[in-house]
Coordinates of C-alpha atoms in Angstrom, one line a residue:
Chain V
X5 CA 0.1 -0.1 0.0
X6 CA 1.4 3.4 -1.0
X7 CA -0.7 5.6 1.2
X8 CA 1.1 8.9 2.0
X9 CA 1.7 9.5 5.8
X10 CA -1.0 11.5 7.3
X11 CA -0.2 15.3 8.0
X12 CA -1.0 15.0 11.8
X13 CA -0.6 11.5 13.6
X14 CA -1.5 11.2 17.1
X15 CA -0.8 7.7 18.6
X16 CA -1.6 6.2 21.9
X17 CA -1.4 9.7 23.5
X18 CA -1.5 9.7 27.3
X19 CA -1.7 12.9 29.5
X20 CA -1.7 13.0 33.2
X21 CA -2.2 15.8 35.6
X22 CA -0.5 15.4 39.0
X23 CA -2.5 17.2 41.6
X24 CA -0.3 16.2 44.5
X25 CA -3.0 14.0 45.8
X26 CA -4.0 11.9 42.9
X27 CA -3.3 11.6 39.3
X28 CA -5.8 12.7 36.7
X29 CA -5.8 10.8 33.5
X30 CA -7.1 13.3 31.0
X31 CA -6.0 11.4 27.9
X32 CA -5.8 7.7 28.0
X33 CA -4.4 6.7 24.8
X34 CA -5.9 8.7 22.2
X35 CA -5.2 7.8 18.7
X36 CA -6.3 9.6 15.5
X37 CA -4.8 11.0 12.1
X38 CA -5.6 13.7 9.7
X39 CA -4.5 13.5 6.2
X40 CA -3.3 16.8 4.5
X41 CA -6.0 19.1 3.3
X42 CA -8.7 17.4 5.2
X43 CA -11.0 18.4 7.9
X44 CA -11.3 16.0 11.0
X45 CA -13.5 16.8 13.9
X46 CA -12.8 15.6 17.5
X47 CA -16.3 15.4 19.3
X48 CA -17.2 14.7 22.8
X49 CA -18.7 16.2 25.9
X50 CA -16.9 18.5 28.4
X51 CA -14.2 16.8 30.2
X52 CA -13.4 14.1 27.8
X53 CA -10.0 15.2 27.0
X54 CA -10.7 17.0 23.7
X55 CA -8.9 20.3 24.6
X56 CA -6.0 18.6 26.6
X57 CA -5.3 16.7 23.4
X58 CA -5.3 20.0 21.2
X59 CA -3.0 21.7 24.0
X60 CA -0.6 18.7 23.9
X61 CA -0.4 19.0 20.1
X62 CA 0.3 22.7 20.5
X63 CA 2.7 21.9 23.4
X64 CA 0.7 24.4 25.5
X65 CA 0.3 22.2 28.7
X66 CA 2.0 23.6 31.7
X67 CA 4.4 21.0 32.8
X68 CA 4.1 20.3 35.7
X69 CA 1.3 19.7 36.7
X70 CA 0.8 18.1 33.3
X71 CA 3.0 15.1 32.1
X72 CA 2.8 13.5 28.8
X73 CA 3.1 9.8 30.0
X74 CA 3.2 8.1 26.7
X75 CA 2.3 8.1 23.1
X76 CA 3.6 10.1 20.1
X77 CA 2.5 13.2 18.2
X78 CA 3.8 13.5 14.4
X79 CA 3.4 16.4 12.3
X80 CA 4.5 16.2 8.8
X81 CA 6.7 13.3 9.7
X82 CA 8.3 15.2 12.8
X83 CA 8.0 14.1 16.3
X84 CA 6.4 17.2 17.9
X85 CA 7.1 16.0 21.5
X86 CA 10.9 15.5 20.8
X87 CA 11.5 19.0 19.2
X88 CA 13.6 21.5 21.0
X89 CA 11.7 24.8 22.0
X90 CA 13.6 26.6 19.4
X91 CA 12.5 24.3 16.5
X92 CA 9.0 24.2 17.8
X93 CA 8.8 27.9 17.5
X94 CA 9.4 27.7 13.9
X95 CA 6.3 25.2 13.6
X96 CA 3.9 26.9 15.8
X97 CA 2.3 29.7 14.2
X98 CA 4.0 29.2 10.9
X99 CA 2.9 25.6 9.9
X100 CA 0.2 25.2 12.6
X101 CA -2.3 27.9 13.5
X102 CA -4.5 27.8 16.3
X103 CA -8.0 29.5 17.0
X104 CA -9.1 29.5 20.6
X105 CA -12.7 29.4 22.2
X106 CA -12.8 32.7 23.8
X107 CA -11.6 35.3 21.3
X108 CA -11.8 38.3 23.8
X109 CA -9.3 36.8 26.3
X110 CA -7.2 35.6 23.4
X111 CA -6.5 39.0 22.2
X112 CA -4.3 41.3 24.1
X113 CA -6.4 44.1 25.5
X114 CA -3.7 46.8 25.3
X115 CA -2.8 46.6 21.5
X116 CA -4.8 47.3 18.5
X117 CA -6.1 44.1 16.5
X118 CA -4.1 45.1 13.5
X119 CA -1.0 45.4 15.5
X120 CA -1.4 41.9 16.9
X121 CA -2.0 40.5 13.4
X122 CA 1.1 42.2 12.3
X123 CA 2.9 40.9 15.3
X124 CA 2.6 37.3 13.9
X125 CA 4.6 38.2 10.8
X126 CA 7.0 40.0 13.3
X127 CA 7.5 37.0 15.5
X128 CA 8.6 35.1 12.6
X129 CA 10.6 37.7 11.1
X130 CA 8.5 38.2 8.0
X131 CA 8.5 41.4 5.9
X132 CA 9.2 45.0 6.8
X133 CA 7.0 47.1 9.2
X134 CA 5.1 48.7 6.2
X135 CA 4.8 45.3 4.4
X136 CA 3.4 43.7 7.6
X137 CA 0.9 46.4 8.1
X138 CA -0.3 45.8 4.5
X139 CA -0.5 42.3 4.9
X140 CA -2.6 42.5 8.4
X141 CA -4.9 44.7 6.6
X142 CA -5.2 42.3 3.9
X143 CA -5.8 39.7 6.2
X144 CA -8.6 41.7 8.2
X145 CA -10.3 42.1 4.8
X146 CA -10.0 38.2 4.0
X147 CA -11.7 37.4 7.1
X148 CA -14.5 39.6 6.5
X149 CA -13.8 42.9 8.5
X150 CA -15.4 45.8 6.7
X151 CA -13.3 48.9 6.1
X152 CA -10.3 46.8 7.3
X153 CA -7.8 49.6 7.0
X154 CA -9.9 51.8 9.3
X155 CA -10.4 49.1 11.8
X156 CA -6.5 48.3 12.0
X157 CA -6.1 50.6 14.8
X158 CA -9.0 49.6 16.9
X159 CA -8.8 47.7 20.1
X160 CA -10.5 44.3 20.8
X161 CA -13.0 45.8 23.3
X162 CA -14.3 47.9 20.2
X163 CA -15.0 44.6 18.4
X164 CA -18.0 42.3 18.7
X165 CA -17.5 38.5 19.8
X166 CA -17.9 37.4 15.9
X167 CA -15.4 40.1 14.8
X168 CA -12.8 39.0 17.6
X169 CA -12.9 35.5 16.5
X170 CA -12.5 36.7 12.8
X171 CA -9.5 38.4 14.0
X172 CA -8.1 35.5 15.9
X173 CA -8.7 33.3 12.7
X174 CA -6.6 36.0 10.6
X175 CA -3.9 35.6 13.1
X176 CA -3.9 31.9 13.0
X177 CA -3.8 31.7 9.2
X178 CA -1.5 34.6 8.8
X179 CA 1.5 32.5 7.8
X180 CA -0.4 30.0 5.8
X181 CA -0.2 27.0 8.1
X182 CA -0.8 23.5 6.9
X183 CA -2.8 22.7 9.8
X184 CA -5.3 24.8 11.6
X185 CA -6.5 23.6 15.0
X186 CA -9.9 25.2 16.0
X187 CA -10.6 24.5 19.7
X188 CA -14.4 25.2 20.1
X189 CA -14.1 28.3 17.7
X190 CA -17.9 29.0 17.9
X191 CA -18.9 28.0 21.4
X192 CA -18.9 31.6 22.9
X193 CA -20.9 32.9 19.7
X194 CA -24.4 33.1 19.1
X195 CA -26.0 30.8 16.4
X196 CA -26.0 33.2 13.4
X197 CA -22.5 34.2 14.0
X198 CA -21.4 30.6 14.4
X199 CA -22.6 29.6 11.0
X200 CA -20.7 32.7 9.5
X201 CA -17.6 31.7 11.5
X202 CA -17.7 28.1 10.3
X203 CA -18.3 29.1 6.6
X204 CA -15.2 31.5 7.0
X205 CA -13.0 28.6 8.5
X206 CA -14.1 26.3 5.7
X207 CA -13.7 28.8 2.9
X208 CA -10.1 29.7 4.0
X209 CA -9.3 25.9 4.5
X210 CA -10.6 25.2 0.9
X211 CA -8.8 28.1 -0.5
X212 CA -5.3 27.3 1.0
X213 CA -5.6 23.6 1.1
X214 CA -4.7 23.2 4.8
X215 CA -6.1 20.6 7.1
X216 CA -8.3 21.4 9.9
X217 CA -8.7 19.9 13.4
X218 CA -12.0 21.0 14.6
X219 CA -12.6 20.4 18.4
X220 CA -16.1 20.6 19.2
X221 CA -19.3 19.2 21.1
X222 CA -21.6 20.5 18.4
X223 CA -22.8 17.6 16.2
X224 CA -24.4 20.1 13.8
X225 CA -21.0 21.8 13.3
X226 CA -19.3 18.4 12.7
X227 CA -21.9 16.9 10.0
X228 CA -21.6 20.3 8.2
X229 CA -17.8 20.6 7.7
X230 CA -15.9 17.6 8.9
X231 CA -14.9 14.8 6.5
X232 CA -13.9 12.6 9.3
X233 CA -14.8 12.5 13.0
X234 CA -13.3 10.8 16.0
X235 CA -15.6 10.7 19.1
X236 CA -13.9 10.9 22.4
X237 CA -14.9 9.6 25.8
X238 CA -12.9 9.6 29.0
X239 CA -9.8 10.5 27.2
X240 CA -10.0 7.8 24.4
X241 CA -11.2 7.9 20.9
X242 CA -13.9 5.3 21.2
X243 CA -15.2 5.8 17.5
X244 CA -13.7 7.1 14.4
X245 CA -14.7 7.1 10.9
X246 CA -16.2 9.1 7.9
X247 CA -18.5 11.6 9.4
X248 CA -21.6 10.8 7.4
X249 CA -21.2 7.2 8.0
X250 CA -20.5 7.4 11.7
X251 CA -23.7 9.6 12.1
X252 CA -25.9 7.5 10.1
X253 CA -25.0 4.2 11.7
X254 CA -23.0 4.8 14.9
X255 CA -21.2 1.7 16.2
X256 CA -20.3 2.8 19.7
X257 CA -23.2 3.1 22.2
X258 CA -21.8 6.4 23.3
X259 CA -22.0 7.9 19.8
X260 CA -25.6 6.8 19.6
X261 CA -26.4 8.3 22.9
X262 CA -24.9 11.5 21.8
X263 CA -27.0 11.5 18.5
X264 CA -30.1 10.8 20.4
X265 CA -29.6 13.6 22.9
X266 CA -29.6 16.4 19.9
X267 CA -33.0 17.6 18.6
X268 CA -33.5 16.7 15.0
X269 CA -36.4 19.0 14.4
X270 CA -38.1 16.4 12.3
X271 CA -40.8 15.3 14.6
X272 CA -42.4 17.1 17.6
X273 CA -43.4 13.8 19.3
X274 CA -39.6 12.6 19.7
X275 CA -38.4 13.0 23.0
X276 CA -34.8 13.8 23.6
X277 CA -32.9 11.3 25.4
X278 CA -30.1 12.8 27.6
X279 CA -27.2 10.6 28.4
X280 CA -27.7 9.7 32.1
X281 CA -24.9 10.2 34.6
X282 CA -21.9 12.1 34.0
X283 CA -18.5 11.4 32.6
X284 CA -16.3 9.4 34.8
X285 CA -13.9 10.7 37.4
X286 CA -10.6 10.8 35.5
X287 CA -8.7 10.1 38.7
X288 CA -10.7 7.1 39.5
X289 CA -11.6 5.4 36.2
X290 CA -14.1 2.5 36.4
X291 CA -12.6 -0.9 35.6
X292 CA -13.3 -2.2 32.2
X293 CA -14.9 -0.1 29.7
X294 CA -15.0 3.5 30.7
X295 CA -18.5 4.0 29.5
X296 CA -20.2 0.9 31.1
X297 CA -21.9 2.8 34.1
X298 CA -23.8 4.8 31.6
X299 CA -24.3 2.5 28.8
X300 CA -27.7 0.8 28.2
X301 CA -26.0 -2.2 26.3
X302 CA -23.5 -2.9 29.0
X303 CA -23.0 -6.7 30.1
X304 CA -20.7 -8.3 32.5
X305 CA -17.8 -8.2 30.2
X306 CA -17.8 -4.5 29.9
X307 CA -17.2 -4.3 33.6
X308 CA -14.2 -6.4 33.8
X309 CA -12.2 -6.0 30.4
X310 CA -11.0 -3.1 28.6
X311 CA -13.0 -3.2 25.2
X312 CA -10.9 -4.4 22.2
X313 CA -10.5 -2.1 19.1
X314 CA -12.2 -3.2 15.9
X315 CA -11.1 -1.6 12.6
X316 CA -12.5 -2.0 9.4
X317 CA -11.6 -1.0 5.8
X318 CA -8.4 1.0 4.7
X319 CA -8.9 4.6 3.9
X320 CA -6.5 7.3 3.1
X321 CA -3.6 6.6 5.6
X322 CA -5.2 4.2 8.2
X323 CA -8.3 2.1 8.9
X324 CA -11.6 3.5 7.5
X325 CA -13.4 3.0 10.6
X326 CA -12.5 2.1 14.1
X327 CA -14.7 1.3 17.3
X328 CA -13.7 0.3 20.9
X329 CA -16.5 -1.7 22.3
X330 CA -17.1 -5.1 23.3
X331 CA -20.4 -5.3 21.6
X332 CA -20.3 -2.8 18.8
X333 CA -23.7 -1.7 17.5
X334 CA -22.9 -2.2 13.8
X335 CA -20.8 -4.9 12.6
X336 CA -18.3 -2.9 10.8
X337 CA -17.1 -5.8 8.6
X338 CA -20.6 -6.5 7.1
X339 CA -20.4 -3.1 5.2
X340 CA -18.7 -2.7 1.8
X341 CA -16.1 -0.1 2.0
Chain P
X1 CA -19.8 49.8 27.1
X2 CA -18.2 50.1 23.7
X3 CA -18.8 52.9 21.2
X4 CA -21.8 52.1 18.8
X5 CA -19.3 51.8 16.0
X6 CA -18.2 48.4 17.4
X7 CA -21.3 46.6 16.3
X8 CA -20.8 43.7 14.0
X9 CA -21.8 45.0 10.5
X10 CA -24.0 42.7 8.6
X11 CA -22.1 41.1 5.8
X12 CA -22.1 43.3 2.6
X13 CA -22.7 46.4 4.7
X14 CA -20.7 49.3 3.2
X15 CA -17.9 51.1 5.0
X16 CA -20.2 53.9 5.6
X17 CA -21.6 51.8 8.6
X18 CA -18.3 52.1 10.4
X19 CA -17.9 55.4 12.1
X20 CA -14.6 57.2 12.2
X21 CA -13.4 57.6 15.7
X22 CA -11.4 60.8 16.1
X23 CA -8.5 60.6 18.7
X24 CA -8.1 63.7 20.4
X25 CA -4.3 64.8 20.9
X26 CA -2.8 64.3 24.3
X27 CA -2.6 67.9 25.4
X28 CA -6.2 68.2 24.7
X29 CA -7.0 65.4 26.9
X30 CA -4.7 66.8 29.5
X31 CA -6.6 70.3 29.5
X32 CA -9.9 68.2 30.2
X33 CA -8.7 66.9 33.4
X34 CA -8.3 69.7 35.6
X35 CA -6.4 68.0 38.4
X36 CA -4.1 66.3 36.0
X37 CA -3.5 69.6 34.5
X38 CA -2.5 71.3 37.8
X39 CA -0.4 68.5 38.8
X40 CA 1.5 68.6 35.5
X41 CA 2.0 72.5 35.6
X42 CA 3.4 72.0 39.3
X43 CA 5.8 69.4 38.3
X44 CA 6.8 71.6 35.3
X45 CA 7.6 74.3 37.9
X46 CA 9.5 71.9 39.9
X47 CA 11.5 70.9 36.8
X48 CA 12.2 74.5 36.2
X49 CA 13.5 74.7 39.8
X50 CA 15.7 71.7 39.5
X51 CA 17.3 73.2 36.2
X52 CA 17.8 76.8 37.2
X53 CA 17.0 77.0 40.9
X54 CA 20.4 76.9 42.5
X55 CA 22.0 79.3 39.8
X56 CA 19.1 81.7 40.3
X57 CA 18.6 81.8 44.0
X58 CA 21.7 79.9 45.5
X59 CA 23.0 83.1 46.9
X60 CA 19.8 84.3 48.6
X61 CA 19.6 80.8 50.1
X62 CA 22.9 81.0 52.0
X63 CA 22.8 84.8 52.7
X64 CA 22.5 84.9 56.7
X65 CA 20.7 87.9 58.1
X66 CA 20.5 87.3 61.9
X67 CA 18.3 90.5 62.3
X68 CA 15.7 88.8 60.4
X69 CA 15.6 85.5 62.3
X70 CA 12.4 83.4 62.1
X71 CA 10.3 86.0 60.2
X72 CA 6.7 84.7 60.0
X73 CA 5.5 84.2 56.4
X74 CA 3.2 86.4 54.8
X75 CA 4.9 89.7 54.8
X76 CA 6.8 91.6 52.0
X77 CA 8.6 93.9 54.3
X78 CA 12.0 92.6 53.5
X79 CA 11.4 91.9 49.9
X80 CA 9.5 89.2 48.0
X81 CA 11.9 86.5 48.9
X82 CA 10.7 86.5 52.7
X83 CA 7.2 85.8 51.5
X84 CA 7.4 82.4 53.0
X85 CA 9.3 83.7 56.1
X86 CA 12.9 83.0 57.0
X87 CA 14.6 80.3 59.1
X88 CA 16.5 80.4 62.3
X89 CA 19.4 82.0 60.6
X90 CA 17.3 84.5 58.6
X91 CA 17.7 82.7 55.3
X92 CA 14.9 83.1 52.8
X93 CA 12.5 80.0 53.1
X94 CA 11.5 80.6 49.4
X95 CA 15.0 80.6 48.1
X96 CA 15.9 77.5 50.2
X97 CA 12.9 75.5 48.9
X98 CA 13.7 76.4 45.4
X99 CA 17.3 75.5 45.8
X100 CA 16.6 72.2 47.7
X101 CA 14.3 71.0 44.9
X102 CA 17.3 69.9 42.9
X103 CA 18.8 67.5 45.3
X104 CA 15.6 66.2 46.5
X105 CA 14.1 65.4 43.4
X106 CA 17.4 64.1 41.7
X107 CA 17.8 61.8 44.5
X108 CA 14.2 60.6 44.9
X109 CA 13.5 60.4 41.1
X110 CA 16.7 58.3 40.6
X111 CA 16.1 56.1 43.5
X112 CA 12.5 55.2 42.5
X113 CA 13.3 54.7 38.8
X114 CA 16.3 52.5 39.6
X115 CA 14.0 50.5 41.9
X116 CA 11.3 50.2 39.6
X117 CA 13.5 49.0 36.6
X118 CA 15.5 46.6 38.6
X119 CA 12.8 45.3 41.0
X120 CA 10.2 45.2 38.0
X121 CA 12.5 43.1 35.9
X122 CA 13.4 40.8 38.9
X123 CA 9.7 40.3 39.7
X124 CA 8.7 39.6 36.1
X125 CA 11.6 36.9 35.8
X126 CA 10.6 35.5 39.3
X127 CA 7.0 35.2 38.1
X128 CA 7.3 34.0 34.4
X129 CA 10.4 31.8 34.8
X130 CA 9.6 30.5 38.3
X131 CA 11.3 27.5 39.7
X132 CA 14.7 27.8 41.3
X133 CA 15.4 31.2 39.8
X134 CA 12.0 32.6 40.9
X135 CA 12.6 31.2 44.4
X136 CA 16.1 32.6 44.8
X137 CA 14.9 36.0 43.7
X138 CA 11.8 35.9 46.0
X139 CA 13.8 34.7 49.2
X140 CA 16.5 37.5 48.5
X141 CA 13.8 40.1 48.3
X142 CA 12.3 38.6 51.6
X143 CA 15.6 39.0 53.4
X144 CA 15.7 42.7 52.1
X145 CA 12.1 43.2 53.3
X146 CA 12.5 41.6 56.8
X147 CA 15.5 43.9 57.5
X148 CA 14.2 47.4 58.7
X149 CA 15.2 49.5 55.6
X150 CA 16.4 52.3 57.8
X151 CA 18.7 50.1 59.6
X152 CA 20.1 48.6 56.2
X153 CA 20.7 52.2 55.1
X154 CA 22.3 53.3 58.2
X155 CA 24.8 50.2 58.1
X156 CA 25.6 50.7 54.4
X157 CA 26.0 54.6 54.5
X158 CA 28.0 54.1 57.6
X159 CA 30.4 51.7 55.9
X160 CA 30.4 53.4 52.6
X161 CA 30.9 57.2 52.1
X162 CA 27.7 59.2 52.5
X163 CA 27.7 60.4 49.0
X164 CA 24.7 61.2 46.8
X165 CA 25.3 58.3 44.4
X166 CA 25.6 55.8 47.4
X167 CA 22.4 57.4 48.9
X168 CA 20.4 57.0 45.7
X169 CA 21.7 53.3 45.6
X170 CA 20.7 52.6 49.2
X171 CA 17.2 54.1 48.8
X172 CA 16.8 52.1 45.6
X173 CA 17.7 48.9 47.1
X174 CA 15.8 49.1 50.2
X175 CA 12.6 49.8 48.2
X176 CA 13.2 47.0 45.7
X177 CA 10.9 44.2 47.4
X178 CA 7.7 46.2 46.8
X179 CA 8.3 46.2 43.0
X180 CA 9.4 42.6 43.0
X181 CA 6.4 41.3 44.9
X182 CA 4.0 43.4 42.8
X183 CA 5.4 42.6 39.4
X184 CA 5.5 38.8 40.3
X185 CA 2.0 38.7 41.5
X186 CA 0.8 40.6 38.4
X187 CA 2.7 38.2 36.0
X188 CA 1.4 35.2 37.8
X189 CA -1.9 36.2 36.8
X190 CA -1.2 37.4 33.4
X191 CA 0.7 34.5 32.0
X192 CA -2.3 32.3 32.7
X193 CA -4.2 34.3 30.3
X194 CA -5.4 33.1 26.9
X195 CA -3.6 35.7 24.9
X196 CA -0.3 34.4 26.3
X197 CA -1.3 30.9 25.4
X198 CA -2.4 32.2 22.0
X199 CA 1.1 33.9 21.5
X200 CA 2.8 30.7 22.3
X201 CA 0.6 29.0 19.8
X202 CA 1.8 31.4 17.3
X203 CA 5.2 30.8 17.9
X204 CA 6.1 33.5 20.4
X205 CA 9.2 32.8 22.6
X206 CA 9.6 33.6 26.4
X207 CA 11.3 36.9 25.7
X208 CA 8.9 38.1 23.3
X209 CA 5.9 37.2 25.5
X210 CA 7.4 39.0 28.6
X211 CA 8.2 42.1 26.4
X212 CA 5.1 42.3 24.4
X213 CA 2.4 40.9 26.3
X214 CA 3.3 40.9 30.0
X215 CA 5.4 44.2 30.5
X216 CA 2.8 46.6 28.9
X217 CA 0.2 45.4 31.5
X218 CA 2.7 45.2 34.4
X219 CA 4.5 48.5 33.9
X220 CA 1.3 50.9 34.6
X221 CA 1.0 49.2 37.9
X222 CA 4.4 49.7 38.8
X223 CA 4.2 53.4 37.7
X224 CA 1.4 53.9 40.2
X225 CA 3.5 52.5 42.8
X226 CA 6.4 54.5 41.9
X227 CA 4.4 57.8 42.5
X228 CA 3.4 56.5 46.1
X229 CA 7.1 55.4 46.8
X230 CA 8.3 58.8 45.5
X231 CA 7.0 60.2 48.8
X232 CA 8.3 57.5 50.8
X233 CA 11.7 57.8 49.5
X234 CA 11.8 61.6 49.8
X235 CA 10.9 61.1 53.6
X236 CA 13.5 58.2 54.0
X237 CA 16.0 60.5 52.3
X238 CA 15.2 63.2 55.1
X239 CA 15.6 60.7 57.9
X240 CA 19.0 59.7 56.7
X241 CA 19.9 63.3 56.2
X242 CA 18.6 64.1 59.7
X243 CA 20.9 61.3 61.1
X244 CA 23.7 62.9 59.3
X245 CA 24.5 60.2 56.9
X246 CA 22.5 61.5 54.0
X247 CA 22.9 64.8 52.1
X248 CA 25.6 66.6 54.1
X249 CA 25.0 70.4 54.9
X250 CA 25.5 73.1 53.5
X251 CA 23.8 71.0 50.8
X252 CA 19.9 71.1 51.5
X253 CA 16.9 68.9 50.7
X254 CA 13.3 69.4 51.6
X255 CA 13.6 66.5 53.9
X256 CA 16.5 67.9 55.7
X257 CA 14.6 71.1 56.1
X258 CA 11.8 69.3 57.7
X259 CA 14.1 67.5 60.1
X260 CA 15.9 70.8 61.0
X261 CA 12.6 72.7 61.4
X262 CA 11.2 70.2 63.9
X263 CA 13.4 71.7 66.6
X264 CA 11.7 75.1 66.2
X265 CA 8.0 73.8 65.6
X266 CA 6.7 75.5 68.6
X267 CA 8.1 79.0 67.7
X268 CA 8.2 78.7 63.9
X269 CA 6.0 76.3 62.5
X270 CA 6.8 77.4 58.9
X271 CA 10.2 76.0 58.9
X272 CA 8.9 72.6 58.8
X273 CA 5.6 73.4 57.2
X274 CA 6.6 74.5 53.8
X275 CA 9.1 72.0 52.9
X276 CA 6.7 69.3 54.1
X277 CA 4.1 70.9 51.9
X278 CA 6.6 70.7 48.9
X279 CA 6.9 67.0 49.5
X280 CA 3.4 66.4 49.8
X281 CA 2.5 68.4 46.7
X282 CA 5.4 66.7 44.6
X283 CA 4.1 63.3 45.7
X284 CA 0.4 64.1 45.1
X285 CA 1.2 65.7 41.6
X286 CA 3.0 62.7 40.5
X287 CA 0.2 60.5 41.7
X288 CA -2.3 62.5 39.9
X289 CA -0.5 62.6 36.8
X290 CA 0.3 58.9 36.8
X291 CA -3.3 58.1 37.2
X292 CA -4.1 60.4 34.4
X293 CA -1.4 58.6 32.3
X294 CA -2.7 55.2 33.2
X295 CA -6.3 56.1 31.9
X296 CA -4.8 57.6 28.7
X297 CA -2.7 54.5 28.0
X298 CA -5.4 52.0 28.5
X299 CA -7.3 51.6 25.4
X300 CA -10.4 50.5 27.3
X301 CA -10.2 53.4 29.6
X302 CA -9.3 56.3 27.3
X303 CA -12.9 57.1 26.4
X304 CA -13.6 58.3 29.9
X305 CA -11.4 61.3 29.0
X306 CA -12.4 61.6 25.6
X307 CA -16.2 61.6 26.3
X308 CA -17.7 65.1 26.5
X309 CA -18.1 65.9 30.2
X310 CA -21.4 66.0 31.8
X311 CA -22.8 69.7 32.0
X312 CA -20.3 70.9 29.6

């Protein structure tokens, strides 16, 4: 098989937080990959390790208390975790960009937005002062800020939430990265703006051919833009595959439960079914399958043994679908693909 | 909260929907704040005294006139120089105040600035780098702080020569811990903010983050402390001068004048009062001006000065 290596490969990543009294296992062997130019989503409820995974890729975790206990992160064939801080700074911002959830606190309140975008170029030693300014105005224009040259000197507090997120996106794509990590980019925004921001992100991605890792708990957003989805639970990727396929026929009970807890809007009579209980305490994980206390299909085996991983098909760089469950809802091997 | 022009324009809205904000020049903003304006004028006057005071009034400040000892203030009988009275040797208070401004302000200003720069840097490093370096800096600062600063100064100045440079150095070093502590505390909070993370995600290094993201937020706080410390340092200098290990007579400072005037407080209150007033006014002006400067330099606060005042 001559498949190209994926742009981003996260293999068996383990991240722990040492609190002094106990060890919190935030990520417990997460594995996923993103081929170049593709949009992948990391889906899961709060506290399942999505953001910690993203922070690990960007080497943003404060160590201590965090510790990367195992696994590997490869970007473009290079081992991210083994890079020297100096080498890493050439990757961060230049080849991987990141957009955060809360755009107001992600912008420095004492500098104008234009200055902050231009700063991205300055940090990486690109262009002259005038050239950086022109490129920053151009970027503001590209992310849809009206009258960009006049808004250059405005401060973050003079922008609305949506426009601040546009500014953050401008900073993240300023140097034409090959991968954009968007950590819940629309969570802090209202619904109409959410759609605009997702359109903008998707447009920029298609235009530049970069890949995107979208971290979200919003199924609607996932189904709209992501080619592949990885569902996370308690620090593991419990199911992954092409978005349409996973959402149409989920193989993991957790994915099914997530789908059922979202209103479809088709019929009024359909009752929403929330997932009972809450995610496990990551300092005291249940034995066996981490989802068994909340799983309606749980049997004895689930209480004692960690679920095996089933894989099916081979897509571009890796198995087409994977699921970690003793009793997957869909027999993956039955499907052609 | 924010001006109306900050509303998100609908896609396709033309540039006419973006209001043009005018920025007033600094001097217009200063003119709008009466207290800051007065403070600024007073400081300019003091600056003038520092620049040409001793040359202009140096002679009158040292001319003895034993017949005019302890003349109360408010009379012009002996010329305008005695408007603030005379001291125990009949020297003009006004002239002495003007002449003393140079020593006083040079010592105090250089001491607080050295303390701010060194203390601020150490504090920021302690806060951002942390670990062993941070601990070392903080413990050294604790040691410095737990020593009574006057005692430190006395010991050091007794060992070294009581020269102006040494005096400045001692005053600066004993006031360091305040800046170190405040800078460190601020950095500990700021470095956890998301924009610092964002900067790291964009490839910013340590030095870049300290200089571009942390310092601009820490420095205004330190400047506010500086203006308060300004008065403290002037008084500390006066105690040292009083003990005879600070500025040596016949050189004078306001603090020294207060110290000397204390002996005559029951018969001639003006001897201690006017130099004391000068210290207070200088410190207060510095404080007012710095609070104005802080407002102006903070983009989210500047509008308070730009907005038209209520009632015109």
